[in-house]
Coordinates of C-alpha atoms in Angstrom, one line a residue:
M1 CA 36.2 -3.1 -27.7
R2 CA 37.6 0.0 -29.5
L3 CA 40.2 1.8 -27.5
A4 CA 38.4 5.1 -27.6
L5 CA 35.2 3.6 -26.2
R6 CA 36.7 1.8 -23.2
P7 CA 37.8 5.0 -21.3
A8 CA 34.3 6.5 -21.8
L9 CA 32.6 3.3 -20.5
A10 CA 35.1 3.2 -17.6
A11 CA 34.2 6.8 -16.7
M12 CA 30.5 6.0 -16.9
H13 CA 30.9 3.0 -14.7
R14 CA 33.0 4.8 -12.2
Y15 CA 30.7 7.8 -11.7
A16 CA 27.5 5.7 -11.8
G17 CA 29.0 3.4 -9.2
L18 CA 30.0 6.3 -6.9
L19 CA 26.5 7.8 -7.3
M20 CA 24.8 4.5 -6.5
A21 CA 27.1 3.1 -3.8
G22 CA 25.3 4.4 -0.8
F23 CA 21.8 3.5 -2.1
L24 CA 22.8 0.0 -3.2
L25 CA 24.6 -0.6 0.2
V26 CA 21.3 0.2 2.0
A27 CA 19.2 -1.7 -0.6
G28 CA 21.5 -4.8 -0.4
L29 CA 21.6 -5.0 3.4
T30 CA 17.9 -4.3 3.9
G31 CA 17.0 -6.7 1.1
S32 CA 18.9 -9.5 2.8
A33 CA 16.7 -9.0 5.9
L34 CA 13.5 -8.7 3.9
A35 CA 14.0 -12.1 2.3
W36 CA 13.0 -13.5 5.7
T37 CA 10.2 -11.1 6.6
D38 CA 7.7 -13.7 7.7
E39 CA 10.2 -15.7 9.7
L40 CA 11.6 -12.6 11.4
E41 CA 8.2 -11.1 12.3
G42 CA 7.2 -14.4 13.8
V43 CA 10.3 -14.5 16.0
I44 CA 10.1 -10.8 17.0
M45 CA 6.4 -10.7 17.9
P46 CA 4.9 -14.2 17.8
A47 CA 1.8 -13.1 19.8
V48 CA 0.9 -10.8 16.9
F49 CA 2.0 -12.6 13.8
R50 CA 1.3 -16.3 14.8
A51 CA -1.9 -18.1 15.5
S52 CA -2.4 -21.7 16.5
P53 CA -5.5 -23.8 16.8
P54 CA -6.9 -23.5 20.4
T55 CA -7.8 -27.2 20.3
P56 CA -6.7 -30.0 18.0
G57 CA -8.8 -30.0 14.8
A58 CA -10.2 -26.5 15.4
M59 CA -11.6 -24.8 12.3
V60 CA -10.9 -21.2 11.3
L61 CA -13.8 -18.8 11.1
D62 CA -15.2 -17.5 7.8
P63 CA -12.9 -14.7 6.7
L64 CA -15.9 -12.6 5.6
L65 CA -17.4 -13.0 9.1
L66 CA -14.1 -11.7 10.5
R67 CA -14.2 -8.8 8.0
E68 CA -17.6 -7.8 9.3
Q69 CA -16.3 -7.9 12.9
I70 CA -13.4 -5.7 12.0
A71 CA -15.6 -3.3 10.1
A72 CA -17.9 -3.0 13.2
R73 CA -14.9 -2.5 15.5
F74 CA -13.4 0.2 13.4
P75 CA -16.4 2.2 12.1
Q76 CA -14.1 5.2 11.2
A77 CA -12.4 3.1 8.5
Q78 CA -13.4 1.2 5.4
V79 CA -12.5 -2.5 5.3
V80 CA -12.4 -3.0 1.5
Y81 CA -10.0 -6.0 1.5
A82 CA -10.7 -9.5 2.9
P83 CA -8.0 -12.2 2.9
L84 CA -9.6 -15.5 2.2
S85 CA -6.6 -17.6 3.3
R86 CA -3.4 -17.4 5.2
P87 CA -0.3 -19.5 5.7
A88 CA -0.6 -22.2 8.3
G89 CA 0.3 -20.8 11.7
H90 CA -0.1 -17.2 10.8
S91 CA -2.6 -14.6 11.9
M92 CA -4.9 -13.0 9.4
V93 CA -4.3 -9.4 8.4
F94 CA -7.0 -7.0 7.4
Y95 CA -6.2 -3.6 5.8
L96 CA -8.1 -0.4 6.8
R97 CA -8.7 2.6 4.6
A98 CA -9.6 6.0 5.9
S99 CA -13.3 6.8 5.1
G100 CA -12.9 10.5 5.6
E101 CA -10.3 13.3 5.9
A102 CA -9.0 12.1 9.3
A103 CA -5.9 9.9 9.2
L104 CA -6.0 6.5 10.8
E105 CA -3.9 5.6 13.7
H106 CA -3.6 2.0 12.4
D107 CA -4.1 0.6 8.9
E108 CA -3.4 -3.1 9.5
V109 CA -5.2 -5.3 12.0
F110 CA -4.0 -8.8 12.9
V111 CA -6.7 -11.3 13.8
D112 CA -6.7 -14.8 15.3
P113 CA -8.6 -16.7 12.6
Y114 CA -9.9 -19.3 15.1
T115 CA -11.4 -16.9 17.7
G116 CA -11.7 -13.5 15.9
A117 CA -9.6 -11.9 18.7
V118 CA -7.5 -8.9 17.6
L119 CA -3.9 -9.7 18.2
G120 CA -2.3 -6.4 17.2
Q121 CA -2.5 -3.3 15.1
R122 CA 0.0 -1.1 13.3
L123 CA 0.3 1.9 10.9
W124 CA 2.4 0.2 8.3
G125 CA 6.0 1.4 8.4
E126 CA 5.7 3.8 11.4
I127 CA 8.7 2.8 13.4
G128 CA 7.6 4.9 16.3
Q129 CA 5.1 2.1 17.1
G130 CA 7.9 -0.2 18.0
L131 CA 9.0 -3.7 16.9
V132 CA 5.7 -4.5 15.3
N133 CA 6.8 -2.1 12.5
L134 CA 10.5 -3.1 12.3
L135 CA 10.3 -5.1 9.1
P136 CA 7.9 -2.6 7.4
F137 CA 10.3 0.2 8.3
I138 CA 13.2 -1.8 6.8
E139 CA 11.1 -2.2 3.7
R140 CA 10.6 1.5 3.5
L141 CA 14.3 2.0 3.7
H142 CA 14.8 -0.6 1.0
H143 CA 12.7 1.1 -1.6
S144 CA 12.7 4.8 -0.7
L145 CA 15.1 5.4 2.2
A146 CA 11.9 6.0 4.2
L147 CA 11.5 9.4 2.4
G148 CA 8.1 8.8 0.9
D149 CA 7.4 9.7 -2.7
T150 CA 10.7 11.6 -3.0
G151 CA 12.6 8.6 -2.0
L152 CA 10.6 6.4 -4.4
L153 CA 11.5 8.7 -7.2
V154 CA 15.2 8.8 -6.3
F155 CA 15.5 5.1 -5.9
G156 CA 13.7 4.6 -9.2
I157 CA 16.2 6.8 -10.9
V158 CA 19.0 4.8 -9.2
A159 CA 17.4 1.6 -10.5
I160 CA 17.5 3.0 -14.0
I161 CA 21.1 3.9 -13.7
W162 CA 21.9 0.5 -12.2
T163 CA 20.2 -1.3 -15.1
V164 CA 22.3 0.6 -17.7
D165 CA 25.4 0.1 -15.6
C166 CA 24.9 -3.6 -15.5
F167 CA 25.6 -3.7 -19.3
V168 CA 28.4 -1.1 -19.0
G169 CA 30.1 -3.0 -16.2
A170 CA 29.9 -6.3 -18.2
A171 CA 31.3 -4.7 -21.3
L172 CA 34.3 -3.5 -19.3
T173 CA 35.2 -7.0 -18.4
F174 CA 35.6 -7.9 -22.1
P175 CA 39.2 -8.3 -23.2
A176 CA 40.7 -5.4 -25.1
R177 CA 40.9 -5.7 -28.8
L178 CA 44.0 -7.3 -30.1
K179 CA 46.5 -5.4 -32.2
K180 CA 47.6 -8.6 -33.8
R181 CA 45.4 -10.5 -36.3
P182 CA 42.9 -12.8 -34.4
S183 CA 44.5 -15.9 -35.9
T184 CA 47.8 -15.2 -34.2
G185 CA 46.5 -14.4 -30.7
K186 CA 44.5 -16.3 -28.0
P187 CA 40.8 -17.0 -28.6
W188 CA 38.5 -14.3 -27.2
L189 CA 36.9 -16.6 -24.6
V190 CA 40.4 -17.6 -23.3
R191 CA 41.3 -13.9 -22.8
W192 CA 38.0 -13.3 -21.1
R193 CA 38.5 -16.1 -18.6
P194 CA 40.6 -14.1 -16.1
S195 CA 37.7 -11.7 -15.6
W196 CA 35.8 -14.6 -13.9
L197 CA 38.6 -15.5 -11.5
V198 CA 39.7 -14.2 -8.1
R199 CA 43.4 -13.9 -7.4
R200 CA 43.9 -14.8 -3.8
H201 CA 47.6 -14.3 -3.6
G202 CA 48.1 -11.1 -5.6
G203 CA 47.8 -8.6 -2.7
S204 CA 44.8 -6.8 -1.2
Y205 CA 44.1 -4.5 -4.2
K206 CA 44.0 -7.3 -6.7
L207 CA 41.7 -9.3 -4.3
V208 CA 39.3 -6.4 -4.0
F209 CA 39.4 -5.6 -7.7
D210 CA 38.7 -9.3 -8.6
L211 CA 35.9 -9.6 -6.1
H212 CA 34.3 -6.6 -7.7
R213 CA 34.8 -7.7 -11.3
A214 CA 34.3 -11.5 -11.0
G215 CA 31.4 -11.0 -8.5
G216 CA 29.6 -8.8 -10.9
L217 CA 30.0 -11.3 -13.7
W218 CA 29.0 -14.4 -11.8
L219 CA 25.9 -12.6 -10.4
W220 CA 25.1 -10.5 -13.4
T221 CA 21.8 -12.0 -14.3
M222 CA 20.3 -11.6 -10.8
L223 CA 21.8 -8.1 -10.5
L224 CA 20.0 -7.2 -13.7
V225 CA 16.8 -8.7 -12.4
F226 CA 17.1 -6.7 -9.2
A227 CA 17.8 -3.5 -11.1
W228 CA 15.1 -3.7 -13.7
S229 CA 12.4 -5.0 -11.3
G230 CA 13.4 -2.0 -9.1
V231 CA 12.4 0.3 -12.0
A232 CA 9.1 -1.6 -12.3
F233 CA 8.4 -1.2 -8.5
N234 CA 9.4 2.5 -8.2
L235 CA 8.9 4.0 -11.7
Y236 CA 6.4 1.8 -13.4
G237 CA 5.7 4.5 -16.0
A238 CA 9.4 4.3 -17.2
Y239 CA 9.3 0.5 -17.0
A240 CA 6.1 0.4 -19.1
A241 CA 7.5 2.9 -21.7
V242 CA 10.3 0.5 -22.4
M243 CA 8.5 -2.8 -22.2
N244 CA 5.0 -2.2 -23.6
P245 CA 6.1 -1.4 -27.2
F246 CA 8.0 -4.8 -27.4
F247 CA 6.0 -7.1 -25.2
A248 CA 2.2 -7.6 -24.9
H249 CA 0.4 -6.9 -21.7
Q250 CA -3.2 -7.5 -20.6
P251 CA -5.4 -4.3 -20.4
A252 CA -7.2 -5.3 -17.1
E253 CA -6.0 -2.2 -15.2
E254 CA -7.0 0.2 -18.0
I255 CA -10.5 -1.5 -18.4
V256 CA -11.2 -1.4 -14.7
G257 CA -9.9 2.2 -14.3
R258 CA -12.5 3.4 -16.9
H259 CA -15.4 1.6 -15.3
Q260 CA -18.1 3.7 -13.8
A261 CA -20.0 2.5 -10.8
A262 CA -23.6 1.4 -11.6
P263 CA -26.4 3.0 -9.7
G264 CA -28.5 1.0 -7.3
P265 CA -27.6 -1.6 -4.7
H266 CA -24.3 -3.6 -5.0
M267 CA -24.0 -7.2 -4.0
G268 CA -22.7 -8.0 -0.5
W269 CA -19.4 -9.7 0.3
Q270 CA -20.8 -13.2 0.6
Q271 CA -22.6 -13.0 -2.7
A272 CA -19.5 -11.4 -4.3
R273 CA -17.3 -14.3 -3.1
S274 CA -19.7 -16.8 -4.6
Q275 CA -19.8 -14.8 -7.9
G276 CA -16.0 -14.6 -7.9
R277 CA -15.7 -18.3 -7.5
L278 CA -18.1 -18.9 -10.3
L279 CA -16.3 -16.5 -12.7
M280 CA -12.9 -17.9 -11.8
R281 CA -14.1 -21.4 -12.4
D282 CA -15.3 -20.5 -15.9
L283 CA -12.0 -18.6 -16.6
A284 CA -9.9 -21.6 -15.4
R285 CA -11.9 -23.9 -17.7
S286 CA -11.5 -21.6 -20.7
E287 CA -7.8 -20.7 -20.2
S288 CA -6.8 -24.2 -19.0
F289 CA -5.4 -23.6 -15.6
A290 CA -6.0 -25.0 -12.1
V291 CA -7.0 -23.0 -9.1
I292 CA -4.8 -23.9 -6.1
E293 CA -6.2 -21.7 -3.4
E294 CA -8.3 -18.5 -3.1
N295 CA -6.4 -15.6 -1.7
A296 CA -8.4 -12.4 -1.4
L297 CA -11.6 -10.5 -2.2
A298 CA -11.4 -6.7 -2.5
Y299 CA -14.0 -4.0 -3.2
E300 CA -13.3 -0.6 -4.8
P301 CA -16.4 1.5 -4.0
G302 CA -15.4 4.4 -6.2
L303 CA -15.4 2.2 -9.3
G304 CA -18.1 -0.2 -8.2
V305 CA -15.8 -3.2 -8.8
Y306 CA -15.0 -6.3 -6.9
S307 CA -11.7 -8.2 -7.5
Y308 CA -11.2 -11.8 -6.6
K309 CA -7.7 -13.2 -6.4
V310 CA -6.5 -16.8 -6.3
R311 CA -3.2 -18.6 -6.6
S312 CA -3.3 -20.8 -9.7
S313 CA -1.1 -22.9 -11.9
R314 CA -0.3 -19.7 -13.8
D315 CA 1.3 -18.1 -10.8
V316 CA 5.0 -18.2 -10.1
R317 CA 4.7 -17.1 -6.5
A318 CA 4.4 -19.7 -3.8
R319 CA 2.0 -17.4 -1.8
K320 CA -0.5 -14.6 -2.5
G321 CA -1.3 -15.5 -6.1
L322 CA -2.0 -12.8 -8.6
T323 CA -4.5 -14.6 -10.8
T324 CA -7.3 -12.0 -10.7
I325 CA -10.8 -11.4 -12.1
F326 CA -12.7 -8.1 -11.9
F327 CA -16.4 -7.9 -12.0
D328 CA -19.2 -5.3 -11.6
A329 CA -20.4 -5.0 -8.0
A330 CA -24.0 -4.5 -9.1
S331 CA -24.5 -7.0 -11.9
G332 CA -21.7 -9.4 -11.2
Q333 CA -20.7 -9.2 -14.9
L334 CA -17.0 -10.0 -15.6
L335 CA -15.1 -6.9 -16.6
A336 CA -11.6 -8.2 -17.0
S337 CA -9.1 -10.8 -15.9
W338 CA -5.4 -10.8 -15.4
L339 CA -3.2 -13.9 -15.5
P340 CA 0.4 -13.7 -14.3
T341 CA 1.9 -16.0 -17.0
G342 CA 1.0 -17.6 -20.3
T343 CA -1.2 -14.9 -21.7
A344 CA 0.9 -11.8 -22.4
S345 CA 4.7 -11.9 -22.6
G346 CA 5.2 -8.6 -20.9
D347 CA 3.1 -9.7 -17.9
T348 CA 4.9 -13.0 -17.7
I349 CA 8.3 -11.2 -17.6
R350 CA 7.1 -8.8 -14.9
S351 CA 5.6 -11.7 -12.8
W352 CA 8.9 -13.6 -12.9
I353 CA 11.3 -10.7 -12.1
S354 CA 9.0 -9.5 -9.3
A355 CA 8.8 -13.0 -7.8
L356 CA 12.6 -13.4 -8.1
H357 CA 13.2 -10.0 -6.5
M358 CA 11.0 -10.7 -3.5
A359 CA 12.1 -14.3 -3.0
S360 CA 8.5 -15.4 -3.2
M361 CA 9.1 -18.7 -4.8
W362 CA 11.1 -22.0 -4.4
G363 CA 11.0 -21.9 -0.6
W364 CA 13.8 -21.3 1.9
P365 CA 16.7 -22.3 -0.4
F366 CA 15.8 -19.4 -2.7
K367 CA 15.3 -17.0 0.3
L368 CA 18.8 -17.9 1.4
F369 CA 20.1 -17.2 -2.1
V370 CA 18.4 -13.8 -2.3
C371 CA 19.7 -13.0 1.2
A372 CA 23.2 -13.8 0.0
M373 CA 22.5 -11.7 -3.1
G374 CA 21.7 -8.7 -1.0
L375 CA 25.0 -9.1 0.8
A376 CA 26.7 -9.4 -2.5
V377 CA 25.2 -6.2 -3.7
A378 CA 26.5 -4.4 -0.6
M379 CA 29.9 -6.1 -1.2
L380 CA 30.1 -4.9 -4.8
S381 CA 29.2 -1.3 -3.7
I382 CA 32.0 -1.3 -1.1
T383 CA 34.6 -2.9 -3.4
G384 CA 33.7 -0.5 -6.2
V385 CA 34.4 2.5 -3.9
L386 CA 37.7 0.9 -2.7
V387 CA 38.9 0.3 -6.2
W388 CA 38.1 3.9 -7.1
R389 CA 39.8 5.2 -4.0
R390 CA 43.0 3.1 -4.7
K391 CA 43.2 4.3 -8.3
R392 CA 42.7 7.9 -7.2
Q393 CA 45.5 7.5 -4.7
G394 CA 47.7 6.0 -7.4
Q395 CA 47.0 8.9 -9.7
A396 CA 47.7 11.4 -6.9
Q397 CA 51.0 9.8 -6.2
L398 CA 51.9 9.7 -9.9
R399 CA 51.2 13.5 -10.2
L400 CA 53.3 14.1 -7.1
R401 CA 56.3 12.2 -8.6
Q402 CA 56.0 14.1 -11.9
L403 CA 56.1 17.4 -10.0
T404 CA 59.1 16.4 -8.0
E405 CA 61.0 15.2 -11.1
R406 CA 60.6 18.6 -12.9

């Protein structure tokens, strides 16, 4: 690296790190907890989030029947989403949408799938409702500091800075350019090797410095995944502006967004599920994938569109698949489809980095890894600030000695 470039990169890394430190500390610690959302909610409030068969061999009720019951119980709301499956031992959650100007007191309803009994309700993320909203509130802290759209924007900007800083920080670990001819010095990889090591007996400062430098190198790939997927979550427009010119994407969202609701009666939920199954079967045959389980049926009244989601062999998530078809609510005609992988490279990349970020694949071992990664992000933030503080103290002491020597 040219000598004139390294100080500039060091300054960029220093000020970017100081700017991001507090945000990444919060994101890392909350992300560690969010890796275990299902498990923690089940422990905190099992009466709401867990449901067991009342008798051995008991069958669950039809989810669309449960949707009708919820719609009748909450006439002030629209129930435009019906889960068609849920993990074993879990309650079934239905989402409510306000049908008028008045805000809802609750937008999630938890139902026993065997009896139809309402087990609990919450307004997602409203911590004033108690423990039932603890994990959603932690999630709000994770992606927006619980500050709404302003927090989303700020965290999105931080994610962009973090993405760039991943490359800057990596470049700073590269060995300085040799003044001698390369043939007379050590090979480049040999000189880079110390950056990957932690000196345990060199004093506290060297230990902190090495934890920051080596930790960043060993975890670099996942740090970049977290940073860039954070941009996709919080500032999708910026993410798409970078990715779409280079990677193909499926135009399902654009097609559905332009659709106009057809006049006349629209099919009911039972008929829509049957139509969704039929269209998905045809799509699976034509695109050569297997349907593993159906996940959800949703209705968008403003567009006159049903969407039917399944988890398929094209999904990378272990739960809540994103293989989706969209069809006209009146005619049942297929409008668009969206496959998580194997169709468009940009969508494949987004599916993978999103699943990695949310620990929604490979079971508990990967959840444990993502939990550890969150703690590592917090550690890198703290060690970065400590390194800056120590260097600043050293510079202050040097200036003081220079003044006293005059």
